[in-house]
mmCIF file of C-alpha atoms and ligand atoms in Angstrom:
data_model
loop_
_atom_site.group_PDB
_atom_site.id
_atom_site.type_symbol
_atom_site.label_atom_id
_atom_site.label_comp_id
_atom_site.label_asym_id
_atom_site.label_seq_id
_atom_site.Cartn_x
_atom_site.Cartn_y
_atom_site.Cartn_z
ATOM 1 C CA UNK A 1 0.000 0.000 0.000
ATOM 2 C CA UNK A 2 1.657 3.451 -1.150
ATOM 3 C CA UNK A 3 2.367 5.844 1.909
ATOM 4 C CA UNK A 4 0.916 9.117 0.174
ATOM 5 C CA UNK A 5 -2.535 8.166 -0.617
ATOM 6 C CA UNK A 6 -2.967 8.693 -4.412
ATOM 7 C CA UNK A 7 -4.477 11.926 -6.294
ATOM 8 C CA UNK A 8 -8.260 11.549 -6.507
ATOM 9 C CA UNK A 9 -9.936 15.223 -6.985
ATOM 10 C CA UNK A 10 -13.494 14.560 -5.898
ATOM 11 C CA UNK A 11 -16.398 15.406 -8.627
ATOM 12 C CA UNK A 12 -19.113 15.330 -6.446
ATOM 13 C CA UNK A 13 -20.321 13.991 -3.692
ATOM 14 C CA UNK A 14 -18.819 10.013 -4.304
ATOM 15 C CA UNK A 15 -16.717 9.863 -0.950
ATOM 16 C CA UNK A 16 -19.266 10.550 0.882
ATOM 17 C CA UNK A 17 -21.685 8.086 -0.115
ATOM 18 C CA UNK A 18 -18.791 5.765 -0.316
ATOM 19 C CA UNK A 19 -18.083 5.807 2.939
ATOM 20 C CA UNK A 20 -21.695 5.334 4.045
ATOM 21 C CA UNK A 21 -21.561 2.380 1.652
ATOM 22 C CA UNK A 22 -18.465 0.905 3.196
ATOM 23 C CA UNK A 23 -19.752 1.725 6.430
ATOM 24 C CA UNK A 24 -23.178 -0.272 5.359
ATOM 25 C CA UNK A 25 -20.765 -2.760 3.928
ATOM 26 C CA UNK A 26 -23.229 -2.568 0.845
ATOM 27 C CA UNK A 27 -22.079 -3.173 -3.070
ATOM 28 C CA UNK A 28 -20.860 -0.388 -5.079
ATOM 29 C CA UNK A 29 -21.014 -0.316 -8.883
ATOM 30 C CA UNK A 30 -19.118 2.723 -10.521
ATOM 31 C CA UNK A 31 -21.283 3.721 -13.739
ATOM 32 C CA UNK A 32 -19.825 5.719 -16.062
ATOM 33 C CA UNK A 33 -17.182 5.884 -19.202
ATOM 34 C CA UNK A 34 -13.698 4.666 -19.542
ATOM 35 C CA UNK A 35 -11.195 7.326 -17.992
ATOM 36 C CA UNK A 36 -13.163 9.036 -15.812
ATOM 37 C CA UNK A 37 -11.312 8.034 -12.707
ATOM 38 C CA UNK A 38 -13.466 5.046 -11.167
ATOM 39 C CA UNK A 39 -9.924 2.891 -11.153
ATOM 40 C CA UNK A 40 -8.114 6.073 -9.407
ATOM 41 C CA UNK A 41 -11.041 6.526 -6.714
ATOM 42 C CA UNK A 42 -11.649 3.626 -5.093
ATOM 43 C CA UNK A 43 -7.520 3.266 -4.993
ATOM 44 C CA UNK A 44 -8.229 6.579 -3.041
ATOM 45 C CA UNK A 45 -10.936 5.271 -0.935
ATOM 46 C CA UNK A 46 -9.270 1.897 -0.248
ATOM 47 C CA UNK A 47 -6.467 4.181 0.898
ATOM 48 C CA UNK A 48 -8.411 6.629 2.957
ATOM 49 C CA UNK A 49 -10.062 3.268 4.641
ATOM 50 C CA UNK A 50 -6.638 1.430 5.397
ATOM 51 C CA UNK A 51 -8.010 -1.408 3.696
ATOM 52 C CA UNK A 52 -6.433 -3.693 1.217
ATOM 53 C CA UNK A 53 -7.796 -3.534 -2.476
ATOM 54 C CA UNK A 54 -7.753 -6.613 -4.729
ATOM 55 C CA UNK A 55 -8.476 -5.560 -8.545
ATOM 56 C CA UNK A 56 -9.831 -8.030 -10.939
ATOM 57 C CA UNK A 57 -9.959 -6.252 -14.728
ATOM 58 C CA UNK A 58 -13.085 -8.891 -16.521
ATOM 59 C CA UNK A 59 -12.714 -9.684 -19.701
ATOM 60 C CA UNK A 60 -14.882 -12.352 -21.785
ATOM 61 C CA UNK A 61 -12.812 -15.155 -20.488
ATOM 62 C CA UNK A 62 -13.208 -14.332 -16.755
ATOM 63 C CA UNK A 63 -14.942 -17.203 -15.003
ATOM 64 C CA UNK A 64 -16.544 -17.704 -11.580
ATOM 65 C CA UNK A 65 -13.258 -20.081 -11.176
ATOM 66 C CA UNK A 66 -10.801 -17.360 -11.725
ATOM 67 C CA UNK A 67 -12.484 -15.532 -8.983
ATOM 68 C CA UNK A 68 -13.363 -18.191 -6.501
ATOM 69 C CA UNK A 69 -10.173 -20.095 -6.759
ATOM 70 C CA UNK A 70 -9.608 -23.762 -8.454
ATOM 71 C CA UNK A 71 -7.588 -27.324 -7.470
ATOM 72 C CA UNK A 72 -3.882 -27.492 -9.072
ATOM 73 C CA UNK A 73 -1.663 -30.294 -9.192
ATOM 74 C CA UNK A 74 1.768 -30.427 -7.385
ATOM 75 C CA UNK A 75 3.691 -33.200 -7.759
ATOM 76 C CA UNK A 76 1.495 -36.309 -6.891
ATOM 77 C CA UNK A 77 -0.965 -33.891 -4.577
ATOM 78 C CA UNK A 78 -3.841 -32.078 -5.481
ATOM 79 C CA UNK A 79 -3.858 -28.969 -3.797
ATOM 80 C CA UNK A 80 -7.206 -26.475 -3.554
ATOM 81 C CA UNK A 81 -5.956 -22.387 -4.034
ATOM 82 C CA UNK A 82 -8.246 -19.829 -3.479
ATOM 83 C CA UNK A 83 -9.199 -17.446 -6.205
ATOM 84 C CA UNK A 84 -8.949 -13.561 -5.377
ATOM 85 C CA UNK A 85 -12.594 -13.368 -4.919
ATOM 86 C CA UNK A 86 -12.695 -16.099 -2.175
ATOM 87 C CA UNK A 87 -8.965 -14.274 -0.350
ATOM 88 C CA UNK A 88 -10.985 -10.646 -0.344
ATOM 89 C CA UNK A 89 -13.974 -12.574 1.317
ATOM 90 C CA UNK A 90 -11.636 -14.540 4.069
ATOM 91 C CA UNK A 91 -9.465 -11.590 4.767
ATOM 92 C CA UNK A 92 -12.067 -8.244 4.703
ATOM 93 C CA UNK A 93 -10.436 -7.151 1.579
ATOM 94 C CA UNK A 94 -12.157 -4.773 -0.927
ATOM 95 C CA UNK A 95 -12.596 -6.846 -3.768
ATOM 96 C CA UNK A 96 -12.477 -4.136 -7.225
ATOM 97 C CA UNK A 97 -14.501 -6.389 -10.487
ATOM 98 C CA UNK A 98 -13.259 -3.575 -13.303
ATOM 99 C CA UNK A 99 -15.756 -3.516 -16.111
ATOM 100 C CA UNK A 100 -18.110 -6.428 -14.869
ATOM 101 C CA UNK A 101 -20.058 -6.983 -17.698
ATOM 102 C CA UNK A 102 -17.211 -8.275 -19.823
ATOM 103 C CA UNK A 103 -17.402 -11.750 -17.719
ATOM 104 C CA UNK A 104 -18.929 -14.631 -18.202
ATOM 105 C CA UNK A 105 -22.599 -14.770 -16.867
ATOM 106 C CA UNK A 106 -21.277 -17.096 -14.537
ATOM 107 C CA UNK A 107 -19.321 -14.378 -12.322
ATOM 108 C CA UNK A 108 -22.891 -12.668 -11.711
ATOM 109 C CA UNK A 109 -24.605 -15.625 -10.325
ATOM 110 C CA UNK A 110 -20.817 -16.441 -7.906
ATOM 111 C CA UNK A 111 -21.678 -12.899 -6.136
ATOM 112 C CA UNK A 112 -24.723 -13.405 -5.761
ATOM 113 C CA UNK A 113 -24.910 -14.371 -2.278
ATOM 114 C CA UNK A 114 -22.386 -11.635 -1.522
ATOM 115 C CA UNK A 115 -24.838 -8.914 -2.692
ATOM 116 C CA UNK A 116 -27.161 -9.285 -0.127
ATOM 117 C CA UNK A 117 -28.304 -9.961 3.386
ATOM 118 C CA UNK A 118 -26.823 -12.949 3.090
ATOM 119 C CA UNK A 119 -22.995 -11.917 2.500
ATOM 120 C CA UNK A 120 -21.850 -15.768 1.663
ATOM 121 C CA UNK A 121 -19.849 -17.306 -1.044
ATOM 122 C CA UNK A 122 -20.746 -20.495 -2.477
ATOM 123 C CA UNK A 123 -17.435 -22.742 -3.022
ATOM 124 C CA UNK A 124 -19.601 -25.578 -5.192
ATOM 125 C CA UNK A 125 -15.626 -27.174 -5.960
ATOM 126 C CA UNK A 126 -15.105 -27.568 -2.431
ATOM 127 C CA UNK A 127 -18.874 -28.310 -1.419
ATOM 128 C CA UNK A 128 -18.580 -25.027 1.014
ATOM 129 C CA UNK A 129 -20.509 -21.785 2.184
ATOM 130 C CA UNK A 130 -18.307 -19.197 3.349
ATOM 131 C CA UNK A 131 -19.631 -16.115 5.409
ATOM 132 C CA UNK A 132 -18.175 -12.768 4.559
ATOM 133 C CA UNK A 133 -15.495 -11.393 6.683
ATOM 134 C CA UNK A 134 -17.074 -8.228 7.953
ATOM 135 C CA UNK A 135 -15.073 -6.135 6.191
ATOM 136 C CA UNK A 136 -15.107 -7.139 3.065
ATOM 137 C CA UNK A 137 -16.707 -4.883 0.386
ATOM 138 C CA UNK A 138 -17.317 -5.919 -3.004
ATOM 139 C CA UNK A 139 -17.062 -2.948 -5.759
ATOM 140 C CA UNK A 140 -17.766 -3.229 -9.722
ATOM 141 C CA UNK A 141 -17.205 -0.726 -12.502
ATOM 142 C CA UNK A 142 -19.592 -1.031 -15.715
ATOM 143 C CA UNK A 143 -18.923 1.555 -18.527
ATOM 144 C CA UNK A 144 -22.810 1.770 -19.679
ATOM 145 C CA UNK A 145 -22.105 3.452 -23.319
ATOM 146 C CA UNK A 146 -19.652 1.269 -24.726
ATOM 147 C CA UNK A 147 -21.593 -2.003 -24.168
ATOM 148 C CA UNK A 148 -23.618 -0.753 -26.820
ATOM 149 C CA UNK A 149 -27.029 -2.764 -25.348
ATOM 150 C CA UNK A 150 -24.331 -5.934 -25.753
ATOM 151 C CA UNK A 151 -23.113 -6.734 -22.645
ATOM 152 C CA UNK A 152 -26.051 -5.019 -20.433
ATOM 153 C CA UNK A 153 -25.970 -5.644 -17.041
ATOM 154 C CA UNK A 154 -29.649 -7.280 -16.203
ATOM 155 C CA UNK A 155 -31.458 -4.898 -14.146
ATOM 156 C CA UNK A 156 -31.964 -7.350 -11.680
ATOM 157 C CA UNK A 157 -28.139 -7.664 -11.188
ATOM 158 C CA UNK A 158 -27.900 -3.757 -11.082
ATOM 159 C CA UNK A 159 -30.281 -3.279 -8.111
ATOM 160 C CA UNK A 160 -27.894 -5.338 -6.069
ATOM 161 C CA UNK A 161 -25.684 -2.324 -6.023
ATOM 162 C CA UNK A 162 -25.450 1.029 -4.648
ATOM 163 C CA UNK A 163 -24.395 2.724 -8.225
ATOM 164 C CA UNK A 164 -22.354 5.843 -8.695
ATOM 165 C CA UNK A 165 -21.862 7.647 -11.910
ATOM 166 C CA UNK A 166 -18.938 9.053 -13.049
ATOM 167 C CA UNK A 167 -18.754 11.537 -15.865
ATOM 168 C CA UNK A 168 -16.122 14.081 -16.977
ATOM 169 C CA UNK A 169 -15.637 16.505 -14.323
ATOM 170 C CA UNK A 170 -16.236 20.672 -15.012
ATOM 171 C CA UNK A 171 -13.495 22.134 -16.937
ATOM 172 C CA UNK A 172 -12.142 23.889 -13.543
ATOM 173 C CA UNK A 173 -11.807 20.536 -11.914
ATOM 174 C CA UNK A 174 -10.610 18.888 -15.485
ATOM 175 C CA UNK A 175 -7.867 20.965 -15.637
ATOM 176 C CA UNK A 176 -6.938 20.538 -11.690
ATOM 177 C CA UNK A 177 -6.619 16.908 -12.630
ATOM 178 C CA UNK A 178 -4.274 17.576 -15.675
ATOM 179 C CA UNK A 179 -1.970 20.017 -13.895
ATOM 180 C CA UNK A 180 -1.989 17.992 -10.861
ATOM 181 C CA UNK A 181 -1.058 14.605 -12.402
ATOM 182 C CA UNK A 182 1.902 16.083 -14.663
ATOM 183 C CA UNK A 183 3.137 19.167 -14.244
ATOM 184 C CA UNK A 184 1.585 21.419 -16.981
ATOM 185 C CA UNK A 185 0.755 24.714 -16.639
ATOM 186 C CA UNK A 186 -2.660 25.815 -15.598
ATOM 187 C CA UNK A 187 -2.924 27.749 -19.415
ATOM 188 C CA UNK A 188 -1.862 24.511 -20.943
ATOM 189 C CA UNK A 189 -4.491 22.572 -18.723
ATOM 190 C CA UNK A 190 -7.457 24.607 -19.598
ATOM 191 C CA UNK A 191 -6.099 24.408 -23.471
ATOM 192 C CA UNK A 192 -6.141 20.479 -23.538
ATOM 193 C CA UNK A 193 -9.755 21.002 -21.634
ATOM 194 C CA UNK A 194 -11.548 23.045 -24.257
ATOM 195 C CA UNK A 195 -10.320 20.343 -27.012
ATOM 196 C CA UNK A 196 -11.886 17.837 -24.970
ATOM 197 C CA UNK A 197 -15.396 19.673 -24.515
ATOM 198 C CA UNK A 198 -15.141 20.649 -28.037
ATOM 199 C CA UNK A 199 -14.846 17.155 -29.486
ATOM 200 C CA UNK A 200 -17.176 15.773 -26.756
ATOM 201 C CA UNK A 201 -19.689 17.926 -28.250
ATOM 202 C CA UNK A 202 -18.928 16.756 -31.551
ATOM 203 C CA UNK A 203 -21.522 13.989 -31.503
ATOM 204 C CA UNK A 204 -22.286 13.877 -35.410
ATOM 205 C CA UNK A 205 -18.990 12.142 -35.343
ATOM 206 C CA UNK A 206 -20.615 9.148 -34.072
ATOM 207 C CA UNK A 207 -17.624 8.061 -31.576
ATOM 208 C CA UNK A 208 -17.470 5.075 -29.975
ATOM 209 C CA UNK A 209 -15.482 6.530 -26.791
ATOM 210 C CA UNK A 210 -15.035 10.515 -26.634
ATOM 211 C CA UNK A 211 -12.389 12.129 -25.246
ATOM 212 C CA UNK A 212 -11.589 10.935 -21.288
ATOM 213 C CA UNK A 213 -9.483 12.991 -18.881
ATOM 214 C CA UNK A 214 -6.923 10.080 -19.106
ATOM 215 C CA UNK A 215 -6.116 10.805 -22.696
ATOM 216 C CA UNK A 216 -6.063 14.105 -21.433
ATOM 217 C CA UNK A 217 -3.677 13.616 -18.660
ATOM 218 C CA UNK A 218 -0.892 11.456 -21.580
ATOM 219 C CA UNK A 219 -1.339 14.161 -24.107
ATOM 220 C CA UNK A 220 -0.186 16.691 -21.017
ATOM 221 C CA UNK A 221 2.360 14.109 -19.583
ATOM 222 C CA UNK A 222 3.769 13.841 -23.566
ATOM 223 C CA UNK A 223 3.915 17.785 -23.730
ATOM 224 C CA UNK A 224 5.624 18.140 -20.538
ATOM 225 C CA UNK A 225 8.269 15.692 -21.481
ATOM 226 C CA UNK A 226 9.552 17.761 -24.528
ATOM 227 C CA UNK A 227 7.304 16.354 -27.586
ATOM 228 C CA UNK A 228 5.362 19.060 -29.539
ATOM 229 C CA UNK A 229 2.254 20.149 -28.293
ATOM 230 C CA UNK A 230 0.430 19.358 -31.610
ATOM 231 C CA UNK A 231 1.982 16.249 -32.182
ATOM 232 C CA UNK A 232 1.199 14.982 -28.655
ATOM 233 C CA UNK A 233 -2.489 15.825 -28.744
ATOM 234 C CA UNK A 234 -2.566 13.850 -31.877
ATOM 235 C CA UNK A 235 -1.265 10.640 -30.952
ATOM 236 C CA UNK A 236 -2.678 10.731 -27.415
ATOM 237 C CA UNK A 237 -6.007 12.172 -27.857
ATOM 238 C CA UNK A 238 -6.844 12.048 -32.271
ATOM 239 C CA UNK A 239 -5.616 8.369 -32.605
ATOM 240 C CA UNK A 240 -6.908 6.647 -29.858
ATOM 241 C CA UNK A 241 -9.921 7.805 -30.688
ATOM 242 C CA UNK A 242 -10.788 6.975 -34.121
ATOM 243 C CA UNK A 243 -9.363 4.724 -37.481
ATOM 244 C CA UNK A 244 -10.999 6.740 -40.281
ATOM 245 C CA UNK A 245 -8.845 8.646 -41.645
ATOM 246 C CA UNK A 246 -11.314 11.209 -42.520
ATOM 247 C CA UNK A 247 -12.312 12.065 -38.827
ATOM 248 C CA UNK A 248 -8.880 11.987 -37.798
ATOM 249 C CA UNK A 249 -7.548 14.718 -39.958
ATOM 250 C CA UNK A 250 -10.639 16.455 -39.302
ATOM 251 C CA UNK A 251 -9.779 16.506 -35.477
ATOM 252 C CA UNK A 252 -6.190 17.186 -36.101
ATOM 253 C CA UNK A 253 -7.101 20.478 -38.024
ATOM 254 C CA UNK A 254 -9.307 20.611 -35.023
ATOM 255 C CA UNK A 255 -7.498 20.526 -32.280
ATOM 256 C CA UNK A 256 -3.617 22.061 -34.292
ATOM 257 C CA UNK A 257 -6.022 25.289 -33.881
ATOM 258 C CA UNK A 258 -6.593 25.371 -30.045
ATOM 259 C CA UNK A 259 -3.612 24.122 -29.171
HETATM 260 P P1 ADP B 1 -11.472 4.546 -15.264
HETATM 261 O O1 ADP B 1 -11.182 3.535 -14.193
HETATM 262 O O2 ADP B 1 -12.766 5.272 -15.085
HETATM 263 O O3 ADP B 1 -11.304 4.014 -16.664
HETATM 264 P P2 ADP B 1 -9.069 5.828 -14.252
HETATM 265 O O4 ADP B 1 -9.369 5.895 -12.808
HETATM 266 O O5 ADP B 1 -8.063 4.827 -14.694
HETATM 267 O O6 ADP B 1 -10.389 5.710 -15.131
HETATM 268 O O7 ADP B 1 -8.611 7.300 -14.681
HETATM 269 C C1 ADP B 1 -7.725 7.540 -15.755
HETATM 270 C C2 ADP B 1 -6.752 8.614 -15.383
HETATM 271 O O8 ADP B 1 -7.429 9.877 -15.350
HETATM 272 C C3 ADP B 1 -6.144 8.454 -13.994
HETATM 273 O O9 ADP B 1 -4.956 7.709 -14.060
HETATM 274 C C4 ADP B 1 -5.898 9.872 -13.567
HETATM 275 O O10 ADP B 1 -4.681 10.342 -14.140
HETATM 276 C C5 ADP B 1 -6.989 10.660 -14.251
HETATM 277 N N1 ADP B 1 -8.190 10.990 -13.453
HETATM 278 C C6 ADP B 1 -9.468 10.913 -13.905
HETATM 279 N N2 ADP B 1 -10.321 11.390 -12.981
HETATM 280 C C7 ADP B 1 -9.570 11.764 -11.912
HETATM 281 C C8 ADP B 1 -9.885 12.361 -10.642
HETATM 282 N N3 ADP B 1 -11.152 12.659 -10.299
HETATM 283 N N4 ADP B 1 -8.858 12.634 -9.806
HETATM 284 C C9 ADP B 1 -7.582 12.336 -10.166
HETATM 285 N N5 ADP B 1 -7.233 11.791 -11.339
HETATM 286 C C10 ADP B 1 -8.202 11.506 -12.223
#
């Protein structure tokens, strides 16, 4: 666990209820689009609450094994290790599930149990029902616009959760961010800000992702390290964000102006 706790400028009022959750021991899912600093504040929070934090980043592949923990073989014994899920449950760990909805359907019904009243984990490989430390808290994060109505999360798996939302903060507290995580100057800050709100607002585009403060914050760290301005905001901000040529010059013309 780092000594300094790490940078999280609050957006609204997410601490607080976070630490009426924790307090509740009740589930947490973070809502809102990729870079907006769910990953950075409950890091923060975890840190404010002297607790330990155990991150799991789902992907399609993640199974209710991976979490819960599965038999290996050593030599001529077979030998039961428990998955992170099951270690955050035994030791009052916050358990982090980054971008839930990527795993398998599985992972929804293994938590379950741990969502309510009831605060167990079912081990079905080992035949066992564990109860839930008292500490333990588990968190998700779900990034509702790039699931695309794919991979939903079923309503009835949402109201298991407290949810937060997390959208880009006002350019005041945008640029705070920037200067604060690299060094930039205030003027250079409130630059990169205005291309971000400018191409956020260019929704004819039809962008996947828009612009997140993290693409904010590596075009600033780029800049800072020497690289021309114009030539960092176009390969951390332009090219991340789009393949079609067309668009891209489009927002390079864009943003060569305002920088
Ligand atoms: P997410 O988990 O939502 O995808 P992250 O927490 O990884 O996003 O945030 C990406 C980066 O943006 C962080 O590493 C940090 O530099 C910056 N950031 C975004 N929001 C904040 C915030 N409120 N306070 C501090 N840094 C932030």
């Amino acid at each position: 666990m780092p000594l300094s706790p790490p940078f999280y400028k609050p957006i609204a009022k997410e601490i607080e209820v976070f630490e009426h959750t924790y307090k509740n021991k009740l589930p947490v899912l973070l809502k809102g689009p990729t870079g907006t600093g769910k990953t950075r504040f409950i890091e923060y929070m975890a840190h404010q609450l002297g607790k330990k934090l155990i991150t799991i980043s789902c992907h399609e592949e993640t199974s209710s094994t991976d979490l819960i923990g599965r038999y290996i073989i050593k030599g001529a014994e077979t030998i039961w290790i428990d998955g992170p899920l099951t270690k955050a449950v035994k030791e009052g760990a916050i358990i982090y599930l980054d971008e839930i909805a990527e795993a398998r359907p599985d992972v929804i019904v293994a938590i379950h149990a741990l969502t309510d009243h009831r605060r167990e984990l079912f081990i079905d490989k080992l035949g066992e029902t564990i109860k839930a430390h008292r500490d333990f808290m588990l968190v998700a994060s779900f990034n509702p616009g790039y699931q695309k109505g794919f991979k939903e999360l079923k309503p009835s798996t949402r109201q298991r959760f407290i949810a937060v939302s997390f959208q880009y903060p006002s350019p005041k507290i945008e640029s705070e961010i920037i200067e604060n995580e690299t060094g930039v100057t205030e003027a250079l800050a409130r630059k990169l800000v205005n291309i971000a709100n400018k191409i956020r607002n260019l929704t004819e585009l039809g962008l996947t992702e828009t612009v997140s403060t993290r693409l904010l914050v590596d075009a600033a760290k780029l800049i800072h390290s020497g690289l021309p301005k114009r030539l960092s905001v176009k390969v951390a901000v332009v090219e991340p964000l789009t393949d079609d040529e067309e668009i891209a010059t489009a927002l390079t013309d864009l943003c060569d102006l305002m920088i």
